[in-house]
Short mmCIF file of N, CA, C and O in Angstrom, two decimals:
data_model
loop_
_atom_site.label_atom_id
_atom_site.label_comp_id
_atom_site.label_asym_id
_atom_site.label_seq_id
_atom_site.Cartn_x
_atom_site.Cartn_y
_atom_site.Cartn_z
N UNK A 21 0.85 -1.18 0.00
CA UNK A 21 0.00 0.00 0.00
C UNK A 21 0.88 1.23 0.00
O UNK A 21 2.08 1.21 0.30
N UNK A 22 0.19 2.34 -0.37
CA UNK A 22 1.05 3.52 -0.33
C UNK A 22 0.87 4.41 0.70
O UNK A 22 0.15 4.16 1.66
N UNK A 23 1.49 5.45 0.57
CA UNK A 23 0.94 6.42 2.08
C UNK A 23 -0.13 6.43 2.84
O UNK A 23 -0.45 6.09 3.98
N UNK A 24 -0.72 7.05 1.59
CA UNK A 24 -2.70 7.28 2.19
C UNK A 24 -3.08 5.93 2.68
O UNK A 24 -3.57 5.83 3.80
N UNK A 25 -2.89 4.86 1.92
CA UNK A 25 -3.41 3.56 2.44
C UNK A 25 -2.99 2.72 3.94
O UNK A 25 -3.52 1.93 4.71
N UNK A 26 -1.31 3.68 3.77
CA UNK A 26 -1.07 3.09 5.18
C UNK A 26 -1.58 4.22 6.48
O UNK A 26 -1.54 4.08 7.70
N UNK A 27 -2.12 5.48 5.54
CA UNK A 27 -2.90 6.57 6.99
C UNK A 27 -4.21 5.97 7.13
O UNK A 27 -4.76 5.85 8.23
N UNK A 28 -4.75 5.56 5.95
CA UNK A 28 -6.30 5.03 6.17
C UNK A 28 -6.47 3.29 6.98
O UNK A 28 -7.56 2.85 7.34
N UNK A 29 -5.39 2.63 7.12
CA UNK A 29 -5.15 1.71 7.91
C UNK A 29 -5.24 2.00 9.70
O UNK A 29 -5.76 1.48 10.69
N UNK A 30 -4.33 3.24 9.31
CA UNK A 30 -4.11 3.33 11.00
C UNK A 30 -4.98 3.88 11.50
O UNK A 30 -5.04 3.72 12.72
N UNK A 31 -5.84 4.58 10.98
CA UNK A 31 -7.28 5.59 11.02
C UNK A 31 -8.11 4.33 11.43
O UNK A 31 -8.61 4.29 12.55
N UNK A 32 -8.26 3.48 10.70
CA UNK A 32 -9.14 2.57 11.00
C UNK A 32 -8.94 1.30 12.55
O UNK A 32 -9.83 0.84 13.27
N UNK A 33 -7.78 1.12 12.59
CA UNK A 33 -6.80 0.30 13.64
C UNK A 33 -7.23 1.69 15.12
O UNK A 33 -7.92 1.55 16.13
N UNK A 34 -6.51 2.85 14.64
CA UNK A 34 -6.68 3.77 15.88
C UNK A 34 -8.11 4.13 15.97
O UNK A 34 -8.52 4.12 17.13
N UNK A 35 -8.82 4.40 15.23
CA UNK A 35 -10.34 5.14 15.66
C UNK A 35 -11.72 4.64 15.40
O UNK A 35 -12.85 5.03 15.72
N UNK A 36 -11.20 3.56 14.65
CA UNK A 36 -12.72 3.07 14.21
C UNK A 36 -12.50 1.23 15.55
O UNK A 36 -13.40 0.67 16.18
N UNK A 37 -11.58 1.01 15.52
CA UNK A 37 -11.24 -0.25 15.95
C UNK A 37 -10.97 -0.35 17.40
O UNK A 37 -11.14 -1.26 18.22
N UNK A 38 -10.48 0.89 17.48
CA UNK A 38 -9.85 0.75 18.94
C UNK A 38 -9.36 -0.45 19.86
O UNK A 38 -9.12 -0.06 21.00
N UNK A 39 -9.19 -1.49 19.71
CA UNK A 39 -8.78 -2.88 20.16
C UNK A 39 -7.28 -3.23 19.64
O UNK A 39 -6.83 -3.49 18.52
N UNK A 40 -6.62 -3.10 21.14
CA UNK A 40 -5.09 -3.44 21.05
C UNK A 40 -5.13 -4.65 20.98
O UNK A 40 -4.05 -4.94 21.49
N UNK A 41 -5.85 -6.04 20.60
CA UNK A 41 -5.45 -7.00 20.06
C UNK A 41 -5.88 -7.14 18.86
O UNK A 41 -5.09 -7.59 18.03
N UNK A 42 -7.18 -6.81 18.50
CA UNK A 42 -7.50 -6.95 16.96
C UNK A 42 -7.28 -5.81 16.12
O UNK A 42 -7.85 -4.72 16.02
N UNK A 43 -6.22 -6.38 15.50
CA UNK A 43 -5.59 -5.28 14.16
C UNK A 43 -6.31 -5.75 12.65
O UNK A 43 -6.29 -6.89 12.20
N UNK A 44 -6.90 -4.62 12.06
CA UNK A 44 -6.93 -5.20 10.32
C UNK A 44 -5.70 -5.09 9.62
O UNK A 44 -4.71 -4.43 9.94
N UNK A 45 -5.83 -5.65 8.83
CA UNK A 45 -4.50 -6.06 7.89
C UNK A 45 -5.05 -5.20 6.44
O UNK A 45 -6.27 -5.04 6.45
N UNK A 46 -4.34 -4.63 5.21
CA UNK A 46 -4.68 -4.16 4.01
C UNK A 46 -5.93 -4.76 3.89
O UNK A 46 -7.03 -4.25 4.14
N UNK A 47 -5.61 -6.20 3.39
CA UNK A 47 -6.34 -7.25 2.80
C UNK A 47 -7.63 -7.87 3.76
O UNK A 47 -8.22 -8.85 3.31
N UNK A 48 -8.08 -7.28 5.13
CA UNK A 48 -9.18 -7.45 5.91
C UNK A 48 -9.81 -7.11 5.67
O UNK A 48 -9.88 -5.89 5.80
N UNK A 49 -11.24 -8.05 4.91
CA UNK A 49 -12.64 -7.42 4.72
C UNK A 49 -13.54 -6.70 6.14
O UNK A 49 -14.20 -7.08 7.11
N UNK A 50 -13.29 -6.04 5.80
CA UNK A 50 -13.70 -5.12 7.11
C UNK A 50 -14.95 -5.06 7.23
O UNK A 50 -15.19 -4.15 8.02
N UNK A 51 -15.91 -5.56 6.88
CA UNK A 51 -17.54 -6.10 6.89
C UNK A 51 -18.01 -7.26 7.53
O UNK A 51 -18.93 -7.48 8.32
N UNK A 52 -16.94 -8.12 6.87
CA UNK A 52 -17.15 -9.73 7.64
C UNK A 52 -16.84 -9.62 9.39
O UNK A 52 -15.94 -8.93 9.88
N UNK A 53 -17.89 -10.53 10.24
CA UNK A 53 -17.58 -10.24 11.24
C UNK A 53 -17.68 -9.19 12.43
O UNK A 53 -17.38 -9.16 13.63
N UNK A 54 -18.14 -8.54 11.70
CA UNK A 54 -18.13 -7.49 12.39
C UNK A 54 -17.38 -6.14 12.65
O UNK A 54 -17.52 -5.44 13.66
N UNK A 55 -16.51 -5.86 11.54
CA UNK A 55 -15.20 -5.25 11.95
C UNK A 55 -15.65 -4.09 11.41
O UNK A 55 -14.60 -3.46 11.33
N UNK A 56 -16.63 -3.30 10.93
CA UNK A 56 -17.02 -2.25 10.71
C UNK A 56 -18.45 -2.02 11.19
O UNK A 56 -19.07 -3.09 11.13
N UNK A 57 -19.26 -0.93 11.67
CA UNK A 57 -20.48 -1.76 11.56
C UNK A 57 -21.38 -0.17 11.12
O UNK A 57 -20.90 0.85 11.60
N UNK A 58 -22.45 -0.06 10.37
CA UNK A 58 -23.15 0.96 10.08
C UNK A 58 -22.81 2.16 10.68
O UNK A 58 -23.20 3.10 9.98
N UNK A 59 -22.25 2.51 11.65
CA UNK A 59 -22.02 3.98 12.35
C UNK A 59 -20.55 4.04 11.86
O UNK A 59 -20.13 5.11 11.43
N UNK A 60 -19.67 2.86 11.89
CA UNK A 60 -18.19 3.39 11.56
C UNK A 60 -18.49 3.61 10.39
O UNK A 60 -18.86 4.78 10.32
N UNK A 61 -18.53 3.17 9.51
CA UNK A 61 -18.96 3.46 8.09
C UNK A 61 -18.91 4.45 7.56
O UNK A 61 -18.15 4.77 6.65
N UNK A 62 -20.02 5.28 8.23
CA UNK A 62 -19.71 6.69 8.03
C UNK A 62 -18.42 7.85 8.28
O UNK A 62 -17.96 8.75 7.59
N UNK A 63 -18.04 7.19 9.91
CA UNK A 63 -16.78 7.56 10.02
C UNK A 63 -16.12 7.61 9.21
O UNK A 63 -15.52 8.57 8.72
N UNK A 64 -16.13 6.23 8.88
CA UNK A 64 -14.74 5.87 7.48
C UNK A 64 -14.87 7.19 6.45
O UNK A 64 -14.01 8.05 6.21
N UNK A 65 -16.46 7.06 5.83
CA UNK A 65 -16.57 7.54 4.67
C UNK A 65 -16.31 9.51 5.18
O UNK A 65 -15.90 10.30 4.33
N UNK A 66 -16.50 9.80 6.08
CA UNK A 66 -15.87 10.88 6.25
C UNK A 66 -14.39 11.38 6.35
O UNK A 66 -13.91 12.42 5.90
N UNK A 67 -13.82 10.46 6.99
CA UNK A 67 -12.52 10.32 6.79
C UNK A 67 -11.80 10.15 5.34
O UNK A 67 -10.71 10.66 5.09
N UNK A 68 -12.48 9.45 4.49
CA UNK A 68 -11.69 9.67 2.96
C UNK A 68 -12.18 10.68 2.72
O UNK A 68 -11.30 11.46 2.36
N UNK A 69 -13.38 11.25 2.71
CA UNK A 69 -13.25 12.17 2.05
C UNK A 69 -12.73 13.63 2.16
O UNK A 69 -12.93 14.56 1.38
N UNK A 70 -11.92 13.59 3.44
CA UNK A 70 -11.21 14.31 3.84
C UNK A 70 -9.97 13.98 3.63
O UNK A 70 -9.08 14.81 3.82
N UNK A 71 -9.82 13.21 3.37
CA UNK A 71 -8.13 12.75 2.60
C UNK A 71 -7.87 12.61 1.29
O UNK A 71 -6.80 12.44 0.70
N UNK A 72 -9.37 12.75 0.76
CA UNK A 72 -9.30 12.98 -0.68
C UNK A 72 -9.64 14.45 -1.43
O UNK A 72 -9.64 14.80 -2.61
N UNK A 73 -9.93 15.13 -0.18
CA UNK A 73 -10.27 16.80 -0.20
C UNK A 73 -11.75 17.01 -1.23
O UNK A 73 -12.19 18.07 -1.68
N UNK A 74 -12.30 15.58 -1.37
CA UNK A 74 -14.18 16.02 -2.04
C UNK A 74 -15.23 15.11 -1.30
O UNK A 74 -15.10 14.27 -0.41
N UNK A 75 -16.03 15.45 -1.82
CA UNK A 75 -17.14 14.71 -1.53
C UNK A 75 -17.19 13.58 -2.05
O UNK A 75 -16.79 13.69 -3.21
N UNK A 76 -17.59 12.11 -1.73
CA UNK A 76 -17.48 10.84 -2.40
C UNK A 76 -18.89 11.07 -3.16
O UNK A 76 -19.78 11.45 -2.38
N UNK A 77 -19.17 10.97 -4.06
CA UNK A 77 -20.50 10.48 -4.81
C UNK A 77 -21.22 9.71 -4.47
O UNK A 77 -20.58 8.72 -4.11
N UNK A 78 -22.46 9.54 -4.35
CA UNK A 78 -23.49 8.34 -3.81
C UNK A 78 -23.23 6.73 -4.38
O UNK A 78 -23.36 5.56 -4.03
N UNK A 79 -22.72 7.69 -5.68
CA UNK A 79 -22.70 6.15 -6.27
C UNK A 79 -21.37 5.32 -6.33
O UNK A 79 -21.11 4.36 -7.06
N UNK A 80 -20.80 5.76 -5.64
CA UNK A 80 -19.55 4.97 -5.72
C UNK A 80 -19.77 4.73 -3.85
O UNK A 80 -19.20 3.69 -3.51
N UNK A 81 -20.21 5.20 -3.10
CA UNK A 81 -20.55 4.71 -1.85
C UNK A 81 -21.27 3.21 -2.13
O UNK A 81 -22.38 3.11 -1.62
N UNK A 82 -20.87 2.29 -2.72
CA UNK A 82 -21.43 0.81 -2.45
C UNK A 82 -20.37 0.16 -1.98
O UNK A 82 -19.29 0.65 -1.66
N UNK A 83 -20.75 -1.18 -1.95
CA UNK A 83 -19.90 -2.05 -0.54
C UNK A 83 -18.82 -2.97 -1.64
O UNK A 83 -18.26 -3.91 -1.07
N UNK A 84 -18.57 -2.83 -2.70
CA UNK A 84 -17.25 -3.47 -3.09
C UNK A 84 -16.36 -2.18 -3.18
O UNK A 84 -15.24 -2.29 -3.67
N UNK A 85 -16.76 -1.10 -2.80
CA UNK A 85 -15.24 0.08 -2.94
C UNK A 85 -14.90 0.31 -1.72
O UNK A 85 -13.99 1.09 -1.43
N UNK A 86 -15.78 -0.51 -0.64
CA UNK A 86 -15.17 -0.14 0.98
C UNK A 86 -15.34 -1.82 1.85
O UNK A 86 -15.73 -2.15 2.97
N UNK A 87 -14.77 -2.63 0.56
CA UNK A 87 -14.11 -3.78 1.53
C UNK A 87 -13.52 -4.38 2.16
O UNK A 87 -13.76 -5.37 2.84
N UNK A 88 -11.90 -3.29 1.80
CA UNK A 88 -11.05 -3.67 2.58
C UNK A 88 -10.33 -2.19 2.30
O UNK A 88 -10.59 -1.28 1.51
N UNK A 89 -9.19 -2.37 3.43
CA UNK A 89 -8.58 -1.00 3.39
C UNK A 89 -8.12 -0.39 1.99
O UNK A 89 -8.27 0.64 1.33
N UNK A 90 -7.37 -1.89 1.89
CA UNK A 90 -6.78 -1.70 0.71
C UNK A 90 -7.23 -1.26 -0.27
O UNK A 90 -6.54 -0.54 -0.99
N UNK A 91 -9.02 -1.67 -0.72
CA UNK A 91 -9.80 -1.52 -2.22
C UNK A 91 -9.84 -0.09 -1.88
O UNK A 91 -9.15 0.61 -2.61
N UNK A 92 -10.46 0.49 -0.98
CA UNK A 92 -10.81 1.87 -0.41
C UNK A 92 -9.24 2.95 -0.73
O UNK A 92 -9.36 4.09 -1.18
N UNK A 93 -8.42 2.58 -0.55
CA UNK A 93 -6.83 3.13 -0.77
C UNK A 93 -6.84 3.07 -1.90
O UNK A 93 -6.77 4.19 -2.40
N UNK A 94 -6.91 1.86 -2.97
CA UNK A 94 -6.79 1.36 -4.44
C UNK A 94 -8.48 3.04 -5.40
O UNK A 94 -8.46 3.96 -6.22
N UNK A 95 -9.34 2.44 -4.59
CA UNK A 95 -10.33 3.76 -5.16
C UNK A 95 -10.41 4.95 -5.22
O UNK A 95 -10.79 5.72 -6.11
N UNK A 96 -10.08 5.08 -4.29
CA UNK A 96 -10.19 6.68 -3.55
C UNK A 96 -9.07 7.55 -3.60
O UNK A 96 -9.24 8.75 -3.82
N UNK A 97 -7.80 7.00 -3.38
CA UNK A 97 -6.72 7.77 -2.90
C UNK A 97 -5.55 7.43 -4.31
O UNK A 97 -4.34 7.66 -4.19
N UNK A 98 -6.03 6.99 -5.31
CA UNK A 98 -5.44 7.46 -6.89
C UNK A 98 -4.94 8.60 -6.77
O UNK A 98 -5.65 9.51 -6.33
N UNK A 99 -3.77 8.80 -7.08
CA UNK A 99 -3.32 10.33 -7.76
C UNK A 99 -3.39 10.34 -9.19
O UNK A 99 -3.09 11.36 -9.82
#
C-alpha cells in the first residue's frame, strides 16, 4: 500500500477499531464479522473524504469500494 493507504489503515486500527489486540491487515474485509459496523462506516466515509479533499459520490458509496482498506486506498486515494 502507499501512504494514504497506510494513513487510512491506522485511522481505522486507531479510531474506528480501537482494540489493542485486533488489528486489520490491508487485505481485511472489514464487513465480515463485524469489523465495521453501520455507524463506523460513516466515520470511514468521512474520513476519505477528507483525505481525498471532495465529496465521495453516492454512487460509488457501495460495498465493493469499501471492503477492505486496501480496495478503499486502491479507489479513492489514486493520484
Amino acid at each position: 500500500m502507499n501512504d494514504a493507504g497506510d494513513r487510512l489503515l491506522a485511522y481505522i486500527n486507531g479510531e474506528l477499531l480501537m482494540d489493542p489486540v485486533r488489528r486489520a491487515e490491508p487485505d481485511t474485509p472489514l464487513f465480515d464479522d463485524g469489523w465495521i459496523d453501520s455507524l463506523k462506516i460513516l466515520k470511514l466515509i468521512a474520513y476519505v473524504e477528507l483525505m481525498i479533499g471532495r465529496d465521495i459520490p453516492e454512487e460509488e458509496i457501495v460495498m465493493k469500494n469499501f471492503r477492505t482498506a486496501e480496495t478503499i486506498a486502491q479507489h479513492f486515494c489514486k493520484k
